[in-house]
PDB file of C-alpha atoms and ligand atoms in Angstrom:
ATOM      1  CA  MET A  26       0.038  -0.076  -0.005  1.00 73.00           C
ATOM      2  CA  ARG A  27       1.296   3.578  -0.751  1.00 88.00           C
ATOM      3  CA  ARG A  28       1.834   5.607   2.366  1.00 89.00           C
ATOM      4  CA  LYS A  29       0.765   9.087   2.389  1.00 97.00           C
ATOM      5  CA  LEU A  30       3.054  11.954   2.390  1.00 98.00           C
ATOM      6  CA  VAL A  31       2.608  15.659   3.363  1.00 98.00           C
ATOM      7  CA  VAL A  32       5.090  17.955   2.508  1.00 98.00           C
ATOM      8  CA  GLY A  33       5.221  22.014   3.441  1.00 98.00           C
ATOM      9  CA  ASN A  34       6.640  24.143   1.025  1.00 98.00           C
ATOM     10  CA  TRP A  35       7.865  27.218   3.189  1.00 98.00           C
ATOM     11  CA  LYS A  36       8.458  29.215   0.073  1.00 98.00           C
ATOM     12  CA  MET A  37      10.608  32.265   0.737  1.00 98.00           C
ATOM     13  CA  ASN A  38       9.254  32.412   4.344  1.00 98.00           C
ATOM     14  CA  GLY A  39      10.580  32.034   7.756  1.00 97.00           C
ATOM     15  CA  GLY A  40      13.390  33.158   9.955  1.00 97.00           C
ATOM     16  CA  ARG A  41      15.469  31.419  12.735  1.00 97.00           C
ATOM     17  CA  VAL A  42      12.985  32.190  15.725  1.00 97.00           C
ATOM     18  CA  ALA A  43       9.661  31.492  13.730  1.00 98.00           C
ATOM     19  CA  ASN A  44      10.999  27.979  12.352  1.00 98.00           C
ATOM     20  CA  ALA A  45      12.361  26.857  15.558  1.00 97.00           C
ATOM     21  CA  GLU A  46       8.626  27.495  16.850  1.00 98.00           C
ATOM     22  CA  LEU A  47       7.061  26.065  14.098  1.00 98.00           C
ATOM     23  CA  LEU A  48       9.016  22.842  14.205  1.00 98.00           C
ATOM     24  CA  ALA A  49       8.685  22.890  17.765  1.00 97.00           C
ATOM     25  CA  GLY A  50       4.854  22.940  17.492  1.00 98.00           C
ATOM     26  CA  LEU A  51       5.060  20.119  14.956  1.00 98.00           C
ATOM     27  CA  VAL A  52       7.112  17.578  16.945  1.00 97.00           C
ATOM     28  CA  GLU A  53       4.678  18.375  19.771  1.00 97.00           C
ATOM     29  CA  ALA A  54       1.444  17.493  17.529  1.00 97.00           C
ATOM     30  CA  GLY A  55       3.256  14.477  16.210  1.00 94.00           C
ATOM     31  CA  PRO A  56       3.973  11.782  15.741  1.00 94.00           C
ATOM     32  CA  PHE A  57       1.976  11.506  12.324  1.00 97.00           C
ATOM     33  CA  ASP A  58       0.381   8.312  10.727  1.00 96.00           C
ATOM     34  CA  ALA A  59       1.426   9.785   7.541  1.00 97.00           C
ATOM     35  CA  ASP A  60       5.048  10.554   5.932  1.00 97.00           C
ATOM     36  CA  VAL A  61       5.599  14.226   6.668  1.00 98.00           C
ATOM     37  CA  ALA A  62       8.438  16.587   5.549  1.00 98.00           C
ATOM     38  CA  VAL A  63       9.129  20.306   5.236  1.00 98.00           C
ATOM     39  CA  CYS A  64      11.172  22.084   2.642  1.00 98.00           C
ATOM     40  CA  ALA A  65      12.838  25.245   3.825  1.00 98.00           C
ATOM     41  CA  PRO A  66      14.976  27.923   2.312  1.00 98.00           C
ATOM     42  CA  PHE A  67      18.660  26.740   1.880  1.00 98.00           C
ATOM     43  CA  PRO A  68      20.248  28.964   4.518  1.00 97.00           C
ATOM     44  CA  TYR A  69      17.883  27.277   7.174  1.00 98.00           C
ATOM     45  CA  LEU A  70      18.358  23.807   6.026  1.00 97.00           C
ATOM     46  CA  GLY A  71      21.228  22.984   8.628  1.00 96.00           C
ATOM     47  CA  GLU A  72      19.141  24.404  11.708  1.00 96.00           C
ATOM     48  CA  VAL A  73      16.079  22.242  10.302  1.00 97.00           C
ATOM     49  CA  ALA A  74      17.904  19.371   9.990  1.00 96.00           C
ATOM     50  CA  LEU A  75      19.547  19.764  13.805  1.00 96.00           C
ATOM     51  CA  SER A  76      16.028  20.498  15.221  1.00 95.00           C
ATOM     52  CA  LEU A  77      14.327  17.494  13.677  1.00 96.00           C
ATOM     53  CA  GLN A  78      17.069  15.118  14.778  1.00 94.00           C
ATOM     54  CA  GLY A  79      15.933  11.958  15.928  1.00 94.00           C
ATOM     55  CA  GLN A  80      12.148  13.041  15.048  1.00 95.00           C
ATOM     56  CA  ARG A  81       9.868  11.543  12.671  1.00 94.00           C
ATOM     57  CA  LEU A  82       9.899  14.609  10.301  1.00 97.00           C
ATOM     58  CA  GLY A  83      11.855  14.749   7.105  1.00 97.00           C
ATOM     59  CA  TRP A  84      13.212  17.853   5.421  1.00 98.00           C
ATOM     60  CA  GLY A  85      14.238  18.906   2.006  1.00 98.00           C
ATOM     61  CA  ALA A  86      15.034  21.855  -0.265  1.00 98.00           C
ATOM     62  CA  GLN A  87      13.075  23.785  -2.490  1.00 98.00           C
ATOM     63  CA  ASP A  88      15.037  23.359  -5.626  1.00 98.00           C
ATOM     64  CA  CYS A  89      18.553  22.118  -6.744  1.00 98.00           C
ATOM     65  CA  SER A  90      20.913  22.777  -9.861  1.00 98.00           C
ATOM     66  CA  LYS A  91      20.837  20.373 -12.484  1.00 98.00           C
ATOM     67  CA  HIS A  92      24.717  20.479 -12.188  1.00 98.00           C
ATOM     68  CA  GLU A  93      27.166  18.862 -10.270  1.00 97.00           C
ATOM     69  CA  SER A  94      29.469  21.322  -9.204  1.00 97.00           C
ATOM     70  CA  GLY A  95      31.663  24.739 -10.677  1.00 98.00           C
ATOM     71  CA  ALA A  96      30.606  28.243 -12.094  1.00 98.00           C
ATOM     72  CA  PHE A  97      27.089  28.681 -11.086  1.00 98.00           C
ATOM     73  CA  THR A  98      26.913  31.607  -8.909  1.00 98.00           C
ATOM     74  CA  GLY A  99      23.799  31.306  -6.733  1.00 97.00           C
ATOM     75  CA  GLU A 100      23.062  27.635  -7.343  1.00 97.00           C
ATOM     76  CA  VAL A 101      23.022  24.837  -4.933  1.00 98.00           C
ATOM     77  CA  SER A 102      23.831  21.235  -6.127  1.00 98.00           C
ATOM     78  CA  ALA A 103      21.974  18.148  -5.192  1.00 98.00           C
ATOM     79  CA  SER A 104      25.220  16.481  -3.833  1.00 98.00           C
ATOM     80  CA  MET A 105      25.325  19.442  -1.223  1.00 97.00           C
ATOM     81  CA  LEU A 106      21.935  19.163  -0.073  1.00 97.00           C
ATOM     82  CA  ALA A 107      22.626  14.999   0.275  1.00 97.00           C
ATOM     83  CA  GLU A 108      25.617  15.892   2.269  1.00 94.00           C
ATOM     84  CA  PHE A 109      23.560  17.203   5.067  1.00 89.00           C
ATOM     85  CA  GLY A 110      21.206  14.257   4.734  1.00 92.00           C
ATOM     86  CA  CYS A 111      18.499  15.974   2.687  1.00 96.00           C
ATOM     87  CA  ARG A 112      15.764  13.608   1.891  1.00 97.00           C
ATOM     88  CA  TYR A 113      13.714  15.909  -0.816  1.00 98.00           C
ATOM     89  CA  VAL A 114      13.859  18.053  -3.135  1.00 98.00           C
ATOM     90  CA  ILE A 115      11.095  20.129  -5.026  1.00 98.00           C
ATOM     91  CA  VAL A 116      11.721  20.622  -8.757  1.00 98.00           C
ATOM     92  CA  GLY A 117       9.894  22.354 -11.176  1.00 98.00           C
ATOM     93  CA  HIS A 118       7.473  24.488  -8.875  1.00 98.00           C
ATOM     94  CA  SER A 119       5.073  26.709 -10.845  1.00 97.00           C
ATOM     95  CA  GLU A 120       6.622  29.567  -9.413  1.00 97.00           C
ATOM     96  CA  ARG A 121      10.161  28.613 -10.795  1.00 97.00           C
ATOM     97  CA  ARG A 122       8.350  27.657 -14.054  1.00 97.00           C
ATOM     98  CA  ALA A 123       6.939  30.767 -14.467  1.00 95.00           C
ATOM     99  CA  LEU A 124       9.262  33.533 -12.492  1.00 97.00           C
ATOM    100  CA  HIS A 125      12.450  31.621 -13.599  1.00 96.00           C
ATOM    101  CA  ALA A 126      11.686  30.290 -16.746  1.00 96.00           C
ATOM    102  CA  GLU A 127      12.032  26.782 -15.956  1.00 98.00           C
ATOM    103  CA  SER A 128      11.743  24.685 -18.828  1.00 98.00           C
ATOM    104  CA  ASP A 129      10.425  21.090 -18.659  1.00 98.00           C
ATOM    105  CA  GLN A 130      13.739  19.687 -19.681  1.00 98.00           C
ATOM    106  CA  LEU A 131      15.745  21.689 -16.931  1.00 98.00           C
ATOM    107  CA  VAL A 132      12.995  20.414 -14.612  1.00 98.00           C
ATOM    108  CA  ALA A 133      13.433  16.800 -15.462  1.00 98.00           C
ATOM    109  CA  ASP A 134      17.600  17.585 -15.282  1.00 98.00           C
ATOM    110  CA  LYS A 135      16.827  18.778 -12.047  1.00 98.00           C
ATOM    111  CA  ALA A 136      14.993  15.738 -11.139  1.00 98.00           C
ATOM    112  CA  LYS A 137      17.840  13.594 -12.463  1.00 98.00           C
ATOM    113  CA  ALA A 138      20.677  15.292 -10.749  1.00 98.00           C
ATOM    114  CA  ALA A 139      18.597  14.848  -7.149  1.00 98.00           C
ATOM    115  CA  LEU A 140      18.109  11.119  -7.708  1.00 98.00           C
ATOM    116  CA  ALA A 141      21.950  10.736  -8.402  1.00 98.00           C
ATOM    117  CA  HIS A 142      22.492  11.879  -4.834  1.00 98.00           C
ATOM    118  CA  LYS A 143      19.852   9.739  -3.341  1.00 98.00           C
ATOM    119  CA  LEU A 144      17.296  12.755  -3.003  1.00 98.00           C
ATOM    120  CA  THR A 145      13.625  12.025  -3.809  1.00 98.00           C
ATOM    121  CA  PRO A 146      12.412  14.777  -6.313  1.00 98.00           C
ATOM    122  CA  ILE A 147       9.022  16.388  -5.989  1.00 98.00           C
ATOM    123  CA  VAL A 148       8.321  17.128  -9.291  1.00 98.00           C
ATOM    124  CA  CYS A 149       5.455  19.853  -9.752  1.00 98.00           C
ATOM    125  CA  VAL A 150       3.309  19.916 -12.850  1.00 98.00           C
ATOM    126  CA  GLY A 151      -0.015  21.919 -13.209  1.00 98.00           C
ATOM    127  CA  GLU A 152      -1.879  24.054 -15.586  1.00 98.00           C
ATOM    128  CA  THR A 153      -2.776  27.864 -15.532  1.00 97.00           C
ATOM    129  CA  LEU A 154      -6.220  28.913 -15.120  1.00 96.00           C
ATOM    130  CA  ALA A 155      -5.895  30.117 -18.981  1.00 96.00           C
ATOM    131  CA  GLU A 156      -4.618  26.528 -20.010  1.00 97.00           C
ATOM    132  CA  ARG A 157      -7.563  24.954 -18.208  1.00 96.00           C
ATOM    133  CA  GLU A 158     -10.300  27.205 -19.597  1.00 95.00           C
ATOM    134  CA  ALA A 159      -8.679  26.537 -23.195  1.00 97.00           C
ATOM    135  CA  GLY A 160      -9.178  22.627 -22.329  1.00 97.00           C
ATOM    136  CA  GLN A 161      -5.405  21.985 -22.284  1.00 98.00           C
ATOM    137  CA  THR A 162      -5.063  20.713 -18.903  1.00 98.00           C
ATOM    138  CA  ASP A 163      -4.308  16.974 -19.706  1.00 98.00           C
ATOM    139  CA  ALA A 164      -1.998  18.143 -22.616  1.00 98.00           C
ATOM    140  CA  VAL A 165      -0.058  20.406 -20.222  1.00 98.00           C
ATOM    141  CA  VAL A 166       0.497  18.150 -17.339  1.00 98.00           C
ATOM    142  CA  LYS A 167       1.259  15.112 -20.060  1.00 98.00           C
ATOM    143  CA  ARG A 168       3.655  17.144 -21.542  1.00 98.00           C
ATOM    144  CA  GLN A 169       5.527  18.256 -18.074  1.00 98.00           C
ATOM    145  CA  LEU A 170       5.517  14.764 -16.811  1.00 98.00           C
ATOM    146  CA  SER A 171       6.547  13.129 -19.777  1.00 98.00           C
ATOM    147  CA  ALA A 172       9.949  15.320 -20.352  1.00 98.00           C
ATOM    148  CA  VAL A 173      10.930  13.687 -16.602  1.00 98.00           C
ATOM    149  CA  ILE A 174       9.614  10.174 -17.660  1.00 98.00           C
ATOM    150  CA  HIS A 175      12.022  10.445 -20.707  1.00 97.00           C
ATOM    151  CA  THR A 176      14.902  11.870 -19.085  1.00 98.00           C
ATOM    152  CA  LEU A 177      14.554   9.267 -16.023  1.00 96.00           C
ATOM    153  CA  ALA A 178      13.421   6.232 -17.855  1.00 92.00           C
ATOM    154  CA  HIS A 179      13.288   3.582 -15.385  1.00 89.00           C
ATOM    155  CA  CYS A 180      14.223   5.502 -12.372  1.00 94.00           C
ATOM    156  CA  ILE A 181      10.823   7.522 -12.854  1.00 97.00           C
ATOM    157  CA  SER A 182       9.356   5.199 -10.022  1.00 96.00           C
ATOM    158  CA  GLN A 183      11.821   6.909  -7.439  1.00 97.00           C
ATOM    159  CA  VAL A 184       9.950  10.436  -7.766  1.00 98.00           C
ATOM    160  CA  VAL A 185       6.976  12.120  -6.308  1.00 98.00           C
ATOM    161  CA  VAL A 186       4.853  13.517  -8.338  1.00 98.00           C
ATOM    162  CA  ALA A 187       2.765  16.996  -7.111  1.00 98.00           C
ATOM    163  CA  TYR A 188      -0.288  18.313  -9.299  1.00 98.00           C
ATOM    164  CA  GLU A 189      -0.557  21.709  -8.662  1.00 98.00           C
ATOM    165  CA  PRO A 190      -3.053  23.813 -10.733  1.00 97.00           C
ATOM    166  CA  VAL A 191      -1.421  27.176 -10.841  1.00 96.00           C
ATOM    167  CA  TRP A 192      -4.635  28.746 -10.748  1.00 96.00           C
ATOM    168  CA  ALA A 193      -5.190  27.189  -7.290  1.00 95.00           C
ATOM    169  CA  ILE A 194      -1.771  28.093  -5.793  1.00 94.00           C
ATOM    170  CA  GLY A 195      -1.994  30.520  -2.953  1.00 89.00           C
ATOM    171  CA  THR A 196      -5.550  32.043  -4.397  1.00 91.00           C
ATOM    172  CA  GLY A 197      -7.793  30.132  -1.694  1.00 87.00           C
ATOM    173  CA  ARG A 198      -8.988  28.492  -4.771  1.00 90.00           C
ATOM    174  CA  THR A 199      -8.961  24.988  -4.617  1.00 91.00           C
ATOM    175  CA  ALA A 200      -9.379  22.180  -7.266  1.00 92.00           C
ATOM    176  CA  SER A 201     -12.524  20.032  -6.169  1.00 96.00           C
ATOM    177  CA  PRO A 202     -11.410  16.474  -5.094  1.00 97.00           C
ATOM    178  CA  GLU A 203     -13.262  15.358  -8.213  1.00 97.00           C
ATOM    179  CA  GLN A 204     -10.944  17.785 -10.237  1.00 97.00           C
ATOM    180  CA  ALA A 205      -8.063  16.755  -8.566  1.00 98.00           C
ATOM    181  CA  GLN A 206      -8.562  13.261  -8.904  1.00 98.00           C
ATOM    182  CA  ALA A 207      -9.154  13.206 -12.797  1.00 98.00           C
ATOM    183  CA  VAL A 208      -5.657  14.697 -13.284  1.00 98.00           C
ATOM    184  CA  HIS A 209      -4.227  12.112 -10.691  1.00 98.00           C
ATOM    185  CA  ALA A 210      -5.693   9.465 -12.341  1.00 98.00           C
ATOM    186  CA  LEU A 211      -4.415  10.937 -16.069  1.00 98.00           C
ATOM    187  CA  LEU A 212      -0.785  11.234 -14.367  1.00 98.00           C
ATOM    188  CA  ARG A 213      -0.877   7.804 -13.230  1.00 97.00           C
ATOM    189  CA  ALA A 214      -2.056   6.037 -16.067  1.00 97.00           C
ATOM    190  CA  GLN A 215       0.927   7.936 -17.677  1.00 97.00           C
ATOM    191  CA  LEU A 216       3.231   6.782 -15.148  1.00 97.00           C
ATOM    192  CA  HIS A 217       1.713   3.113 -15.475  1.00 96.00           C
ATOM    193  CA  ALA A 218       2.647   3.296 -19.338  1.00 94.00           C
ATOM    194  CA  ALA A 219       6.218   3.939 -18.213  1.00 94.00           C
ATOM    195  CA  THR A 220       7.009   1.835 -14.978  1.00 93.00           C
ATOM    196  CA  GLN A 221       5.679  -1.427 -13.521  1.00 89.00           C
ATOM    197  CA  LYS A 222       5.459   0.615 -10.044  1.00 92.00           C
ATOM    198  CA  SER A 223       3.081   3.035 -10.687  1.00 94.00           C
ATOM    199  CA  ASP A 224       0.661   1.973  -8.052  1.00 93.00           C
ATOM    200  CA  GLU A 225       3.503   2.345  -5.654  1.00 94.00           C
ATOM    201  CA  MET A 226       4.428   5.962  -6.418  1.00 96.00           C
ATOM    202  CA  SER A 227       2.920   8.695  -4.353  1.00 97.00           C
ATOM    203  CA  LEU A 228       1.020  11.501  -6.425  1.00 98.00           C
ATOM    204  CA  LEU A 229       0.430  14.768  -4.197  1.00 98.00           C
ATOM    205  CA  TYR A 230      -1.791  17.463  -4.796  1.00 98.00           C
ATOM    206  CA  GLY A 231      -0.986  21.125  -4.022  1.00 98.00           C
ATOM    207  CA  GLY A 232      -3.197  24.155  -4.267  1.00 97.00           C
ATOM    208  CA  SER A 233      -4.394  26.125  -1.348  1.00 95.00           C
ATOM    209  CA  VAL A 234      -5.083  22.574   0.820  1.00 97.00           C
ATOM    210  CA  LYS A 235      -6.267  23.688   4.112  1.00 97.00           C
ATOM    211  CA  ALA A 236      -7.253  21.819   6.921  1.00 96.00           C
ATOM    212  CA  ASP A 237     -10.918  21.918   6.394  1.00 96.00           C
ATOM    213  CA  ASN A 238     -10.399  20.458   2.757  1.00 97.00           C
ATOM    214  CA  ALA A 239      -7.467  18.227   3.169  1.00 98.00           C
ATOM    215  CA  ALA A 240      -9.448  15.137   4.296  1.00 97.00           C
ATOM    216  CA  SER A 241     -11.735  15.276   1.096  1.00 98.00           C
ATOM    217  CA  LEU A 242      -9.068  15.889  -1.532  1.00 98.00           C
ATOM    218  CA  PHE A 243      -6.948  12.995   0.650  1.00 98.00           C
ATOM    219  CA  ALA A 244      -9.556  10.601   0.335  1.00 97.00           C
ATOM    220  CA  GLN A 245      -9.591  10.083  -3.561  1.00 98.00           C
ATOM    221  CA  ALA A 246      -8.183   7.143  -4.967  1.00 97.00           C
ATOM    222  CA  ASP A 247      -4.858   8.335  -6.746  1.00 97.00           C
ATOM    223  CA  ILE A 248      -4.038  11.230  -3.915  1.00 98.00           C
ATOM    224  CA  ASP A 249      -1.621  10.173  -1.995  1.00 98.00           C
ATOM    225  CA  GLY A 250      -1.013  13.223   0.057  1.00 98.00           C
ATOM    226  CA  GLY A 251      -0.464  17.073  -0.268  1.00 98.00           C
ATOM    227  CA  LEU A 252       2.455  19.706  -0.922  1.00 98.00           C
ATOM    228  CA  ILE A 253       1.135  22.490   1.197  1.00 98.00           C
ATOM    229  CA  GLY A 254       2.156  26.122   0.848  1.00 98.00           C
ATOM    230  CA  GLY A 255       0.409  29.180   3.340  1.00 97.00           C
ATOM    231  CA  ALA A 256      -0.798  26.652   5.440  1.00 98.00           C
ATOM    232  CA  SER A 257       2.403  24.512   6.173  1.00 98.00           C
ATOM    233  CA  LEU A 258       3.820  27.913   8.033  1.00 98.00           C
ATOM    234  CA  LYS A 259       1.206  27.641  11.075  1.00 98.00           C
ATOM    235  CA  ALA A 260       2.006  24.435  13.382  1.00 98.00           C
ATOM    236  CA  ALA A 261      -1.514  23.773  14.260  1.00 98.00           C
ATOM    237  CA  ASP A 262      -2.956  24.034  10.395  1.00 98.00           C
ATOM    238  CA  PHE A 263      -0.084  21.973   8.866  1.00 98.00           C
ATOM    239  CA  ALA A 264      -0.627  19.306  11.769  1.00 98.00           C
ATOM    240  CA  ALA A 265      -4.105  19.200  11.233  1.00 98.00           C
ATOM    241  CA  ILE A 266      -3.686  18.475   7.262  1.00 98.00           C
ATOM    242  CA  CYS A 267      -1.063  16.003   8.369  1.00 98.00           C
ATOM    243  CA  LYS A 268      -3.684  14.123  10.474  1.00 97.00           C
ATOM    244  CA  ALA A 269      -6.024  14.224   7.878  1.00 97.00           C
ATOM    245  CA  ALA A 270      -3.746  12.507   5.302  1.00 97.00           C
ATOM    246  CA  ALA A 271      -3.622   9.421   8.088  1.00 86.00           C
TER     247      ALA A 271
HETATM  248  P1  PGA B 301      -0.297  26.863  -1.630  1.00 64.26           P
HETATM  249  O1  PGA B 301       0.971  26.677  -2.035  1.00 64.26           O
HETATM  250  O2  PGA B 301      -0.827  25.946  -0.388  1.00 64.26           O
HETATM  251  O3  PGA B 301      -0.229  28.228  -0.603  1.00 64.26           O
HETATM  252  O4  PGA B 301      -1.435  27.154  -2.380  1.00 64.26           O
HETATM  253  C1  PGA B 301       0.971  25.497  -2.526  1.00 64.26           C
HETATM  254  C2  PGA B 301       2.414  25.286  -3.424  1.00 64.26           C
HETATM  255  O5  PGA B 301       2.876  26.168  -3.838  1.00 64.26           O
HETATM  256  O6  PGA B 301       2.863  24.440  -3.345  1.00 64.26           O
END
């Protein structure tokens, strides 16, 4: 059976004091039946790792370079993250695709770099509102996932895929459980064509997941948990979402 996974994406939020409080609150609210992790900004990862030592909470980064090392000012490599015991790395978040012009191929290359260092890439896919309204949702998410499948080949079963409709991110407008399930079923079918292990893969939903809508989303057959932005910044809210995934 697939385990549920809930991942907090702090984005560019936090501070040393606030992070410590948030993590202490999560530790106190746990342990959770689902797997839980937080993805913090790079400068805080060392402290997050220390705070979570011996706890059943994982941690990860929000991006990594496709390169191994070298003259890439500002970039952080997967090997650097792995050195600190990092477990997950988000790649292809829509904010990076939109604001940093990341292509499908670059996202796939980042996922490959992560896997090479035994990190689990959380690959984000999702359509914009204009694409949904133009009836292009299926084509867009399939194209985004297809680049990753082609680049990783048989290793594709080691990634986590997060479906995050762009119009639902940070807007308070979440996809209905049925809308989300329809895309998740499509993605799993696409994965099934690529790997025998698609049934074991975790597919997360992200986009305005809150304590009061999490359970109905996570109850869907192909939704195995969530990637949580805003609601992951408050211990009580995030803990409630983690409990809804049990
Ligand atoms: P949100 O963000 O929960 O604030 O909508 C989700 C995400 O961007 O991963």
